[in-house]
CSV table of C-alpha atoms in Angstrom, one decimal:
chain,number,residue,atom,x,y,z
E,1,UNK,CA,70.1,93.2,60.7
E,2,UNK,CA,68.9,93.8,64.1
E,3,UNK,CA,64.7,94.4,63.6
E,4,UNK,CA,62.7,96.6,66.2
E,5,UNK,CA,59.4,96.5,66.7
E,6,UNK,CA,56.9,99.2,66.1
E,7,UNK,CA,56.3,100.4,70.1
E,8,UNK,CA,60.0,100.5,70.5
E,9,UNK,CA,61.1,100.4,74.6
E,10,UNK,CA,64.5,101.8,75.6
E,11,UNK,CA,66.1,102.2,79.1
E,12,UNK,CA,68.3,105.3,79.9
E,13,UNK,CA,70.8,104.1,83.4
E,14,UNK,CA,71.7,107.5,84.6
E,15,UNK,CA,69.6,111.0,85.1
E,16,UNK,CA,73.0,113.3,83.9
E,17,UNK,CA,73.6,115.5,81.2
E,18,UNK,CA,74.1,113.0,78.9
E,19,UNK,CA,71.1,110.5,80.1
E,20,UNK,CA,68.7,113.3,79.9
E,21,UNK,CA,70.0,114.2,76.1
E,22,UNK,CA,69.5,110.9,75.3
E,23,UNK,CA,65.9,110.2,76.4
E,24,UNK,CA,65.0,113.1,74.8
E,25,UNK,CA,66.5,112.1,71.8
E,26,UNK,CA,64.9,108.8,71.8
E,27,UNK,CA,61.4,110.4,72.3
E,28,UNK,CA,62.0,112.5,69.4
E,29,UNK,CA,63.3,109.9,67.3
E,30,UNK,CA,59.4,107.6,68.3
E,31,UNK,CA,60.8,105.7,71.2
E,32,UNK,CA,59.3,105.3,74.6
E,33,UNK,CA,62.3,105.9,77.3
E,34,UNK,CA,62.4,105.1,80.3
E,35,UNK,CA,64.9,106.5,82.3
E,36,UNK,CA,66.8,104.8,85.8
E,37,UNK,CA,68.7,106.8,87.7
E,38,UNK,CA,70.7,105.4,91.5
E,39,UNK,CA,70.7,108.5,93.6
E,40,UNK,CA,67.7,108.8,95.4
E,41,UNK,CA,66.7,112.1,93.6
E,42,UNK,CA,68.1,114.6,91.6
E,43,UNK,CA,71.6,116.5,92.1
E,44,UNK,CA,71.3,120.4,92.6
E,45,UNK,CA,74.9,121.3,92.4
E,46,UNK,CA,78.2,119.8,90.6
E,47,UNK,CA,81.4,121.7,89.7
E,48,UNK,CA,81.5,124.2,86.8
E,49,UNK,CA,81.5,123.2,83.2
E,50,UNK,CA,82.2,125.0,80.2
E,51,UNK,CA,79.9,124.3,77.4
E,52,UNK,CA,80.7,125.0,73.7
E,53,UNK,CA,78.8,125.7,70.5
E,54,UNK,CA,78.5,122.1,69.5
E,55,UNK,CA,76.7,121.3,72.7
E,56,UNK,CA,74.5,124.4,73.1
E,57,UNK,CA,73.3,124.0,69.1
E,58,UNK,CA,72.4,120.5,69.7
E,59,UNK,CA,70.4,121.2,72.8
E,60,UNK,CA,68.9,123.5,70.0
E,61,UNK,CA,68.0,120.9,68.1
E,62,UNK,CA,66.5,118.8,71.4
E,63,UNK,CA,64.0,121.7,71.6
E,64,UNK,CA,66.4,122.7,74.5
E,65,UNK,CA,66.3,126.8,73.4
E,66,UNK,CA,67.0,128.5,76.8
E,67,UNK,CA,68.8,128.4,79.9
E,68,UNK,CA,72.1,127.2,78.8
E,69,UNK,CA,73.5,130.8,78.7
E,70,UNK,CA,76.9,131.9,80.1
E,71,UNK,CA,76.4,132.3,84.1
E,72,UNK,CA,79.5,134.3,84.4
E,73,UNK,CA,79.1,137.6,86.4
E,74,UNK,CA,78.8,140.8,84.5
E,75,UNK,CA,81.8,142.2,86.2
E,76,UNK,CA,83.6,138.9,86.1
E,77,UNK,CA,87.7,139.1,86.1
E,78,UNK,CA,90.3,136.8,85.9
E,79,UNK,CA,93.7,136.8,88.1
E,80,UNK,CA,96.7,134.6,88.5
E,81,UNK,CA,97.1,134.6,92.9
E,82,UNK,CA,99.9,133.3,94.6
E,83,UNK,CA,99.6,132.0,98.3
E,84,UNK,CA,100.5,135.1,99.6
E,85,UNK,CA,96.6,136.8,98.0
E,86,UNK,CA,99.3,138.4,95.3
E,87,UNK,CA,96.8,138.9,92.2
E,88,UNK,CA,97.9,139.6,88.3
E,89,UNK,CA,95.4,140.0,85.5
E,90,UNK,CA,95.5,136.8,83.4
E,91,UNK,CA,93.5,134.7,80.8
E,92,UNK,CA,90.6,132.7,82.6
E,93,UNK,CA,88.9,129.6,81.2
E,94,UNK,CA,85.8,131.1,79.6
E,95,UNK,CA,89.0,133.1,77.4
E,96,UNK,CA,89.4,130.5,75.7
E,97,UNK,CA,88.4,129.6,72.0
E,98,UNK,CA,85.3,128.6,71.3
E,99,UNK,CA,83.7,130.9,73.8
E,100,UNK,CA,82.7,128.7,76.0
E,101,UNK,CA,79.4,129.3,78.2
E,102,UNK,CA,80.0,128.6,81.7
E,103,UNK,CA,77.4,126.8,84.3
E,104,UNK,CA,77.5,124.3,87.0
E,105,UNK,CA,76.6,121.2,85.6
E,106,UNK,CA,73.5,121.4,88.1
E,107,UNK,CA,72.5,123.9,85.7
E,108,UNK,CA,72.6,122.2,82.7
E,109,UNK,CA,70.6,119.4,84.3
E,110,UNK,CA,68.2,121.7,85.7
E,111,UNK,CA,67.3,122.7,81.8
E,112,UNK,CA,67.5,119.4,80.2
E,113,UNK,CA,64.9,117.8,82.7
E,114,UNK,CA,62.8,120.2,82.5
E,115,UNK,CA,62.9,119.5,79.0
E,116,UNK,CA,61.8,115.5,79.9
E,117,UNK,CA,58.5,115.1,78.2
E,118,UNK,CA,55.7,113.9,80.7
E,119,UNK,CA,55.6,110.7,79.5
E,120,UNK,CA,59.5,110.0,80.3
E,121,UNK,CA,59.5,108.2,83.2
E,122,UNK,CA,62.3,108.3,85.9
E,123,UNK,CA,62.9,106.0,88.6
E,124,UNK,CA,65.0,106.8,91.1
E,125,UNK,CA,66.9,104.6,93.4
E,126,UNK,CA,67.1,102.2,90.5
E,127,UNK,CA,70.1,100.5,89.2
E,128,UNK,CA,70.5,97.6,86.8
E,129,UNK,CA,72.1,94.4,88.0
E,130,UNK,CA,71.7,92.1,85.3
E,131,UNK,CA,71.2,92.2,81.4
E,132,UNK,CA,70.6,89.3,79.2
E,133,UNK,CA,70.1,89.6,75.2
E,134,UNK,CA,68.5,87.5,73.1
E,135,UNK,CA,67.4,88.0,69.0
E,136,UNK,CA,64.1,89.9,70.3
E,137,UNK,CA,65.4,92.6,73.2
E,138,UNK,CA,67.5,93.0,76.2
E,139,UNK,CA,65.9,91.6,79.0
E,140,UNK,CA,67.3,93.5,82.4
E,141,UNK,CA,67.2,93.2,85.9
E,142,UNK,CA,66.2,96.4,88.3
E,143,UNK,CA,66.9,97.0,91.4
E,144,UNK,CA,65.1,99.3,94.0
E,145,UNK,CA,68.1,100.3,96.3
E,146,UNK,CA,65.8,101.7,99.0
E,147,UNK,CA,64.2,98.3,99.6
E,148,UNK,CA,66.0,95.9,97.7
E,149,UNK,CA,63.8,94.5,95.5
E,150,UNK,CA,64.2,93.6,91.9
E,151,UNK,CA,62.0,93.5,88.7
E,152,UNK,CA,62.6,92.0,85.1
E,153,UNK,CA,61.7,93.8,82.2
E,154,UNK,CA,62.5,93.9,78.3
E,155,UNK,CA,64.1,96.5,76.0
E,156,UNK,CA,64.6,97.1,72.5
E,157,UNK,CA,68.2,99.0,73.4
E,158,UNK,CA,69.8,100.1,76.8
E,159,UNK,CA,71.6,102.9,77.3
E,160,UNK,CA,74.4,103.2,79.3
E,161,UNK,CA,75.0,107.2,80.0
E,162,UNK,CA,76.1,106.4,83.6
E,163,UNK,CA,79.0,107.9,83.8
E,164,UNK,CA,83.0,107.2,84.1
E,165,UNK,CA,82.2,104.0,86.6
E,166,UNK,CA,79.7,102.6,84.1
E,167,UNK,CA,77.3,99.7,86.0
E,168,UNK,CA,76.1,99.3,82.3
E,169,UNK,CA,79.4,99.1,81.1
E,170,UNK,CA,81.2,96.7,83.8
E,171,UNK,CA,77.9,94.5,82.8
E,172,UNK,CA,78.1,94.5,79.0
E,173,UNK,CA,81.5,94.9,78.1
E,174,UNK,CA,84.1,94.3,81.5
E,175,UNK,CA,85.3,95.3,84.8
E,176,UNK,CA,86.4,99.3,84.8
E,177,UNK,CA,90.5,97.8,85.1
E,178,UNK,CA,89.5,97.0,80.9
E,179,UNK,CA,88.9,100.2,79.8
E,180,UNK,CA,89.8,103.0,82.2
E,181,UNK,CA,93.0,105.2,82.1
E,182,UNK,CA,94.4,106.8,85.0
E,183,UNK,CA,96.3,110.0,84.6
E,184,UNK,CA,97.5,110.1,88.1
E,185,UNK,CA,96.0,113.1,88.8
E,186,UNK,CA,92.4,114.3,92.0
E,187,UNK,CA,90.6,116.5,91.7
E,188,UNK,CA,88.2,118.0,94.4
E,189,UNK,CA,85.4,120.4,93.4
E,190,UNK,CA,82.7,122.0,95.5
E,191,UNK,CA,80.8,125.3,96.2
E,192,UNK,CA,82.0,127.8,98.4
E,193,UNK,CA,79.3,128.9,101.4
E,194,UNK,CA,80.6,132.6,101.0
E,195,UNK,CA,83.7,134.7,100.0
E,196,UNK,CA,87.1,133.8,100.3
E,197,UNK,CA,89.5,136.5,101.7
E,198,UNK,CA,90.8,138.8,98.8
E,199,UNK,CA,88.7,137.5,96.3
E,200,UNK,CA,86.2,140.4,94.9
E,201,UNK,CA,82.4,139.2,93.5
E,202,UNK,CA,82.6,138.0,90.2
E,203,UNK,CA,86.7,137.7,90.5
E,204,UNK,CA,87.7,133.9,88.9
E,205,UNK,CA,91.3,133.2,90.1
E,206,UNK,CA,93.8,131.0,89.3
E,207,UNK,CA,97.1,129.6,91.6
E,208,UNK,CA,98.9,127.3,89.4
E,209,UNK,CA,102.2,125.1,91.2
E,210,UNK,CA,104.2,122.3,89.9
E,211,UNK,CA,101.9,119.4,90.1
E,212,UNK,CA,98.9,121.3,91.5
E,213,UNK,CA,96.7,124.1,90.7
E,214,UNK,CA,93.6,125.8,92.6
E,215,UNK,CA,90.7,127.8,90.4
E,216,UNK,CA,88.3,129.7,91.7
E,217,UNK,CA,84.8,130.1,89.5
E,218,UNK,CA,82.5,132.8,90.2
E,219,UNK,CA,78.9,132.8,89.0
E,220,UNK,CA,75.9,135.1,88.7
E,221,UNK,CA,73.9,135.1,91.4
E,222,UNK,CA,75.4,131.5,93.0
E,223,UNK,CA,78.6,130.6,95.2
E,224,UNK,CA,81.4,130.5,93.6
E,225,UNK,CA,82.9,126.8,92.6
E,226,UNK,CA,86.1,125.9,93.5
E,227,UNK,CA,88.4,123.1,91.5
E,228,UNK,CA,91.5,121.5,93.2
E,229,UNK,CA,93.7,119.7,90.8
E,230,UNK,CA,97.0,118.2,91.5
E,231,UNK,CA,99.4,115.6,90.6
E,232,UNK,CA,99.5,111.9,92.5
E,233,UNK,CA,102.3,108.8,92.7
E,234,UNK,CA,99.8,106.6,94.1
E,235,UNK,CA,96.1,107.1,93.2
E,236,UNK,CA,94.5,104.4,95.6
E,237,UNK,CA,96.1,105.9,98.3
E,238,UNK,CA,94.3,109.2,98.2
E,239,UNK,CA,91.1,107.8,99.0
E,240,UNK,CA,92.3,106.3,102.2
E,241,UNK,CA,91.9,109.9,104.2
E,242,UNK,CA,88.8,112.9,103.6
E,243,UNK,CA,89.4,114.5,100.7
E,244,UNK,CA,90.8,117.7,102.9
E,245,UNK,CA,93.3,115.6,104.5
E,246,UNK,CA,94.3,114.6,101.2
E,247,UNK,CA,94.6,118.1,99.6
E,248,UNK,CA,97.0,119.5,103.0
E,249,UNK,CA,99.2,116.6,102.1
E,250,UNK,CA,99.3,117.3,98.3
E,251,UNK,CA,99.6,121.0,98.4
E,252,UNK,CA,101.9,120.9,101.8
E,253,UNK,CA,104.1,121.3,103.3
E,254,UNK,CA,103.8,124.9,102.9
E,255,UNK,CA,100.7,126.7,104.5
E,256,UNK,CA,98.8,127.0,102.4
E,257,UNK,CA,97.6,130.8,102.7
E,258,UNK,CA,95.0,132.6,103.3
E,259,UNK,CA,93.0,131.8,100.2
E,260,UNK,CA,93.4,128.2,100.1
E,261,UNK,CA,92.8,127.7,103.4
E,262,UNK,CA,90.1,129.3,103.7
E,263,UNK,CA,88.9,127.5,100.8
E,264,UNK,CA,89.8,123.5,102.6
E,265,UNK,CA,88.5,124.8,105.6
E,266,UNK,CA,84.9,124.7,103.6
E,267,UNK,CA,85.6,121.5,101.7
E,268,UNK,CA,85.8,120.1,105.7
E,269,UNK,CA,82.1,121.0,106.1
E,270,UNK,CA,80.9,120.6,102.6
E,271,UNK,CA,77.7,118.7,102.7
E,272,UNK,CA,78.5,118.0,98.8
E,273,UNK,CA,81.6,117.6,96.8
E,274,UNK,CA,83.2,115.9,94.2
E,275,UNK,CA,86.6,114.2,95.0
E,276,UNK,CA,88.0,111.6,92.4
E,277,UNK,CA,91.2,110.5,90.5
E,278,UNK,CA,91.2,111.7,86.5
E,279,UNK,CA,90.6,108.5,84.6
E,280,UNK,CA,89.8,108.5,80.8
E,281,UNK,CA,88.1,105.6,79.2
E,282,UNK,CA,89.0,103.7,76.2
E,283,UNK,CA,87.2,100.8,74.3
E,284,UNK,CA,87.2,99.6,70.9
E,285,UNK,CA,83.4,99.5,70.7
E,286,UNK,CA,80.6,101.7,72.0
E,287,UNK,CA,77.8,99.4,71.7
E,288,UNK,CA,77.2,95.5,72.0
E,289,UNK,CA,74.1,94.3,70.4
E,290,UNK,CA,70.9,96.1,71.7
E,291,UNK,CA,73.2,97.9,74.1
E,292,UNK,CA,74.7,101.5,73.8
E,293,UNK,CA,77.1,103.4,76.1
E,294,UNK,CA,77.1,107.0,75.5
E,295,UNK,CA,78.9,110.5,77.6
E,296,UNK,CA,81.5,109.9,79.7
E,297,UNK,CA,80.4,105.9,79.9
E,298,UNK,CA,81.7,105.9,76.8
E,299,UNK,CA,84.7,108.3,76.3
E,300,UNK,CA,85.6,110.3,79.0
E,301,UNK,CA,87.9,112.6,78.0
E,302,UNK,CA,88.4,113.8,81.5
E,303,UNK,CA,87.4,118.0,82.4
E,304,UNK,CA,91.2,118.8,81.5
E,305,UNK,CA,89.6,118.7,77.2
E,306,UNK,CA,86.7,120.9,78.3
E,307,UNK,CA,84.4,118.9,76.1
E,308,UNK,CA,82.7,116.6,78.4
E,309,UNK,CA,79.1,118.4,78.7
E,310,UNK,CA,79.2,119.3,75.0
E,311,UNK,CA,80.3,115.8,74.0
E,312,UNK,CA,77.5,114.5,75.9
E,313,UNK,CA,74.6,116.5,74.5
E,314,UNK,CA,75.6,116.3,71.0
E,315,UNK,CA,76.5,112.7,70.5
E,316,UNK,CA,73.2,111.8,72.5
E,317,UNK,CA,71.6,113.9,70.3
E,318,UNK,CA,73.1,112.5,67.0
E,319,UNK,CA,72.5,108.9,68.9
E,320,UNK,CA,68.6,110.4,67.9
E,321,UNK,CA,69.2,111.3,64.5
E,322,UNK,CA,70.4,108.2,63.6
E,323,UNK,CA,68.0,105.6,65.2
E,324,UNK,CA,65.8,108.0,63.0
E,325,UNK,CA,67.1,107.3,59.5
E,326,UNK,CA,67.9,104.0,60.4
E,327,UNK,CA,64.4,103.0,62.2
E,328,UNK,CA,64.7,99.1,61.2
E,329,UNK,CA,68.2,98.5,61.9
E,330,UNK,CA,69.5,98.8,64.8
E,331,UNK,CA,72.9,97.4,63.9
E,332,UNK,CA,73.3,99.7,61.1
E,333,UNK,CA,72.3,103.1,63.1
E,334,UNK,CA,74.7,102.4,66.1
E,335,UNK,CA,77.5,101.7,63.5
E,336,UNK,CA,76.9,104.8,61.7
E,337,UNK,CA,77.0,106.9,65.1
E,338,UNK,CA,80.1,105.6,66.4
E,339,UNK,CA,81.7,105.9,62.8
E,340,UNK,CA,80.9,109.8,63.5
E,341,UNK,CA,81.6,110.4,66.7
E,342,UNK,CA,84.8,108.4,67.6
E,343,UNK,CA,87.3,110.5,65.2
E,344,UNK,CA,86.5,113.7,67.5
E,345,UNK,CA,86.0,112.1,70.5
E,346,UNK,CA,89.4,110.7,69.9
E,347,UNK,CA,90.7,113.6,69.3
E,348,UNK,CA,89.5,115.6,72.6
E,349,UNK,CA,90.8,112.7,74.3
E,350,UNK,CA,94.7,113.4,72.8
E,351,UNK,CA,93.7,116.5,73.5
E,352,UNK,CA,93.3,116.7,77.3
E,353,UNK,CA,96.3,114.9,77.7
E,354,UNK,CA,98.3,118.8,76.8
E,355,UNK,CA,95.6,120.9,77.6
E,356,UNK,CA,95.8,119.5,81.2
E,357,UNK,CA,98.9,121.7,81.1
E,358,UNK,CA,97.0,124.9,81.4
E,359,UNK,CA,94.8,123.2,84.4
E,360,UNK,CA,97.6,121.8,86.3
E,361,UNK,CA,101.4,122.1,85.0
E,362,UNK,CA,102.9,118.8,86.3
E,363,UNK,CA,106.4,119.7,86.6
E,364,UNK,CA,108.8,123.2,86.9
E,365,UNK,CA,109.5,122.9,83.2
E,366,UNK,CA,106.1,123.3,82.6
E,367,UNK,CA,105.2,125.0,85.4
E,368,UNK,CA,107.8,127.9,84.4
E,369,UNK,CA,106.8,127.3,80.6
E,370,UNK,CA,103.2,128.1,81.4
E,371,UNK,CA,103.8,131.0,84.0
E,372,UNK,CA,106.0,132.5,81.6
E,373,UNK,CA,103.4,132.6,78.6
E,374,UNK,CA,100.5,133.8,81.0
E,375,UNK,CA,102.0,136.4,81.7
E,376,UNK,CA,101.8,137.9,78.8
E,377,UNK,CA,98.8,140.0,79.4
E,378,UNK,CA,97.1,141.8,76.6
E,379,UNK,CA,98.3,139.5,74.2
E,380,UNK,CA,94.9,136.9,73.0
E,381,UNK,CA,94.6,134.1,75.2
E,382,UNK,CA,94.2,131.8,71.7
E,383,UNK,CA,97.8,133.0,71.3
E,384,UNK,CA,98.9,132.3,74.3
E,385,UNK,CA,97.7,128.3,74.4
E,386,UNK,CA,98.4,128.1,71.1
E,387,UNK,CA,102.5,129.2,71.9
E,388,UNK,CA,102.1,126.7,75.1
E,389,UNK,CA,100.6,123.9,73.3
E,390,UNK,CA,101.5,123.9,69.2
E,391,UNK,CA,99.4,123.9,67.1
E,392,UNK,CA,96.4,121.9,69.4
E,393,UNK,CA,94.3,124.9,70.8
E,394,UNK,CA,94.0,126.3,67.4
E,395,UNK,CA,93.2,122.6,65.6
E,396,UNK,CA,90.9,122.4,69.5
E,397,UNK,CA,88.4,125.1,67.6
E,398,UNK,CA,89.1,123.9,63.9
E,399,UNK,CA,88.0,120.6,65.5
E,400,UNK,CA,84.5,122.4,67.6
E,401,UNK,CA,83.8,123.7,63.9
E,402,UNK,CA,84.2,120.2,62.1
E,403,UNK,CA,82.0,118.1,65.0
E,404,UNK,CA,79.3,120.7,64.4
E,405,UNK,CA,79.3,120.7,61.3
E,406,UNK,CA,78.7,116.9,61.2
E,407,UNK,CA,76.4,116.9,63.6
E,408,UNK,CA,74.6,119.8,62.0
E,409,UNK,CA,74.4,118.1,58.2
E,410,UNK,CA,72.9,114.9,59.4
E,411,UNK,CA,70.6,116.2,61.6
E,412,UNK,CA,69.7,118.1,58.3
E,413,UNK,CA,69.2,115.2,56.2
């Protein structure tokens, strides 16, 4: 039995959506975060995300009871495009089951730290480079990026919710070759400064090729976000060039048309932008001793299961609810959460693995087999996955239902 003491101390690496969730978990549950973050201050923008029930009712239960509303335009539409600016009607992403609300993860952040009490403590420009534990706490080492130096302090738990390249996680448990996944596929995400030729206000498109895909995400009152996805041989190579050089190769040698161009021609002046390879992350345990991983540190089940946000609020939240019931034991709480989490978690991840189908077919089989089924307009889009992927999109929102109604009965208790 692990044994905390009464003014318990934990340290939250990483100010995303699942870092924030958890500190304010912790705080609920009588802790006293304290929350470490690398960037030198907050981000303002990230690519879209689609947040489910599960996720919104936990942020519910965090005391988090606005602002994570669907920021989809009121006249919002959704097209299939072809290079030539050719536009069908089509199922979006927000058609999918489960409803979910879409945001830029910004957003999201934006409402959970302003949900921080004042007594959380961030740090920015703080990373941990070394953690010892002992019978009594985990005894870490902080250091100030700006200027170098480093500090020593103790913890009764650490949490890792730093993201797919976990520093708390190559620390604890192993280097990222352990426990990461790739599934030789980029992606490159970013806002758009303006319009993009053809493309109406509040118009989400969609221009799906064998082993790549483009999608266009239009939002109330904010640029539009735009998501290239497409298919790789050799992922190390594609970070030897600028992430636009990289995307004229992939989606070459064709032009690329007016749309997309116009749309890489912005990535090339982008002052922010996402551009990585699709990795998931696998590991037989969650949590060593006093030390806790939890979001995509944990599980990343890459944006292709459309549970990443969702995931992260509600299993930092349950991370809460039982370091509650289990106040003593520290052993026994993290035990209990990973025995609830991991089946869906698991799940999602198996998951992503066919839904990434309707992101980015990676051959003409399925690149035929999904064009052929989209174009079934008027018929539900949950009929149309479902006839794309089995029986997986309807077991997706049988699945949703079961994780919050887990989550929901022991918050309960």
């Amino acid at each position: 039995m692990t044994h905390l003491r009464n003014d318990r101390r934990a340290l939250v690496v990483g100010l995303g959506i699942a870092g924030m969730s958890a500190a304010v978990a912790l705080r609920q549950a009588g802790w006293t975060p304290l929350i470490v973050e690398k960037a030198p201050g907050r981000r303002r923008g990230g690519y879209f995300i689609g947040l489910f029930g599960v996720g919104r009712n936990a942020a519910g239960r965090l005391g988090v009871t606005g602002g994570l509303e669907d920021r989809s335009p009121a006249n919002a539409a959704s097209f299939e495009i072809d290079r030539n600016g050719v536009k069908r009607p089509s199922p979006g992403f927000a058609d999918q089951p489960g409803s979910p609300a879409l945001m830029l993860r910004g957003d999201a952040e934006e409402v959970l730290f302003s949900a921080l009490a004042d007594d959380i403590e961030v740090r920015f420009s703080t990373t941990p480079v070394a953690i010892r534990q002992d019978d009594d706490g985990a005894e870490v080492t902080l250091r100030d990026t700006a200027d170098g130096s480093e500090s020593v302090e103790r913890f009764d738990l650490v949490v890792g919710a730093d993201g797919l390249r976990s520093t708390v996680r190559k620390l604890v448990f192993g280097p990222d070759g352990d426990y990461l996944k790739r599934l030789d596929y980029m992606i490159a995400a970013f806002h758009l400064p303006g319009d993009l030729p053809g493309v109406a206000e509040g118009e989400a498109v969609t221009l799906a090729e064998p082993g790549r895909s483009f999608w266009v995400f239009p939002f109330a009152g904010k640029p539009s976000s735009v998501l290239f996805s497409y298919r790789t041989d050799d992922v190390d190579a594609e970070f030897t060039a600028p992430p636009a050089q990289r995307i004229r190769a992939a989606y070459g040698p064709e032009p690329l048309g007016a749309v997309m161009e116009h749309a890489v021609r912005a990535l090339e002046t982008a002052d922010e932008y996402l551009f990585d390879s699709v990795e998931q992350v696998h590991l037989d345990s969650w949590h060593r001793g006093r030390v806790v991983l939890v979001g995509d540190a944990a599980w990343c089940t890459t944006l292709y299961s459309g549970m990443g946000a969702s995931n992260g609020i509600a299993g930092a939240e349950l991370l809460g609810t039982m370091l509650s019931r289990h106040p003593e034991d520290l052993e026994l709480a993290l035990g209990q959460w990973e025995r609830t989490v991991r089946p869906f978690v698991s799940y999602f991840a198996e998951f992503a693995n066919r839904g990434r189908i309707l992101f980015t077919p990676a051959n003409r089989r399925e690149y035929f087999g999904r064009k052929a089924l989209m174009r079934v307009v008027g018929s539900p889009v949950a009929s149309v996955a479902q006839r794309l992927l089995g029986a997986d999109q309807k077991n997706f929102r049988l699945r949703n239902a079961d994780l919050e109604a887990a989550y929901h009965l022991l918050a309960e208790k």
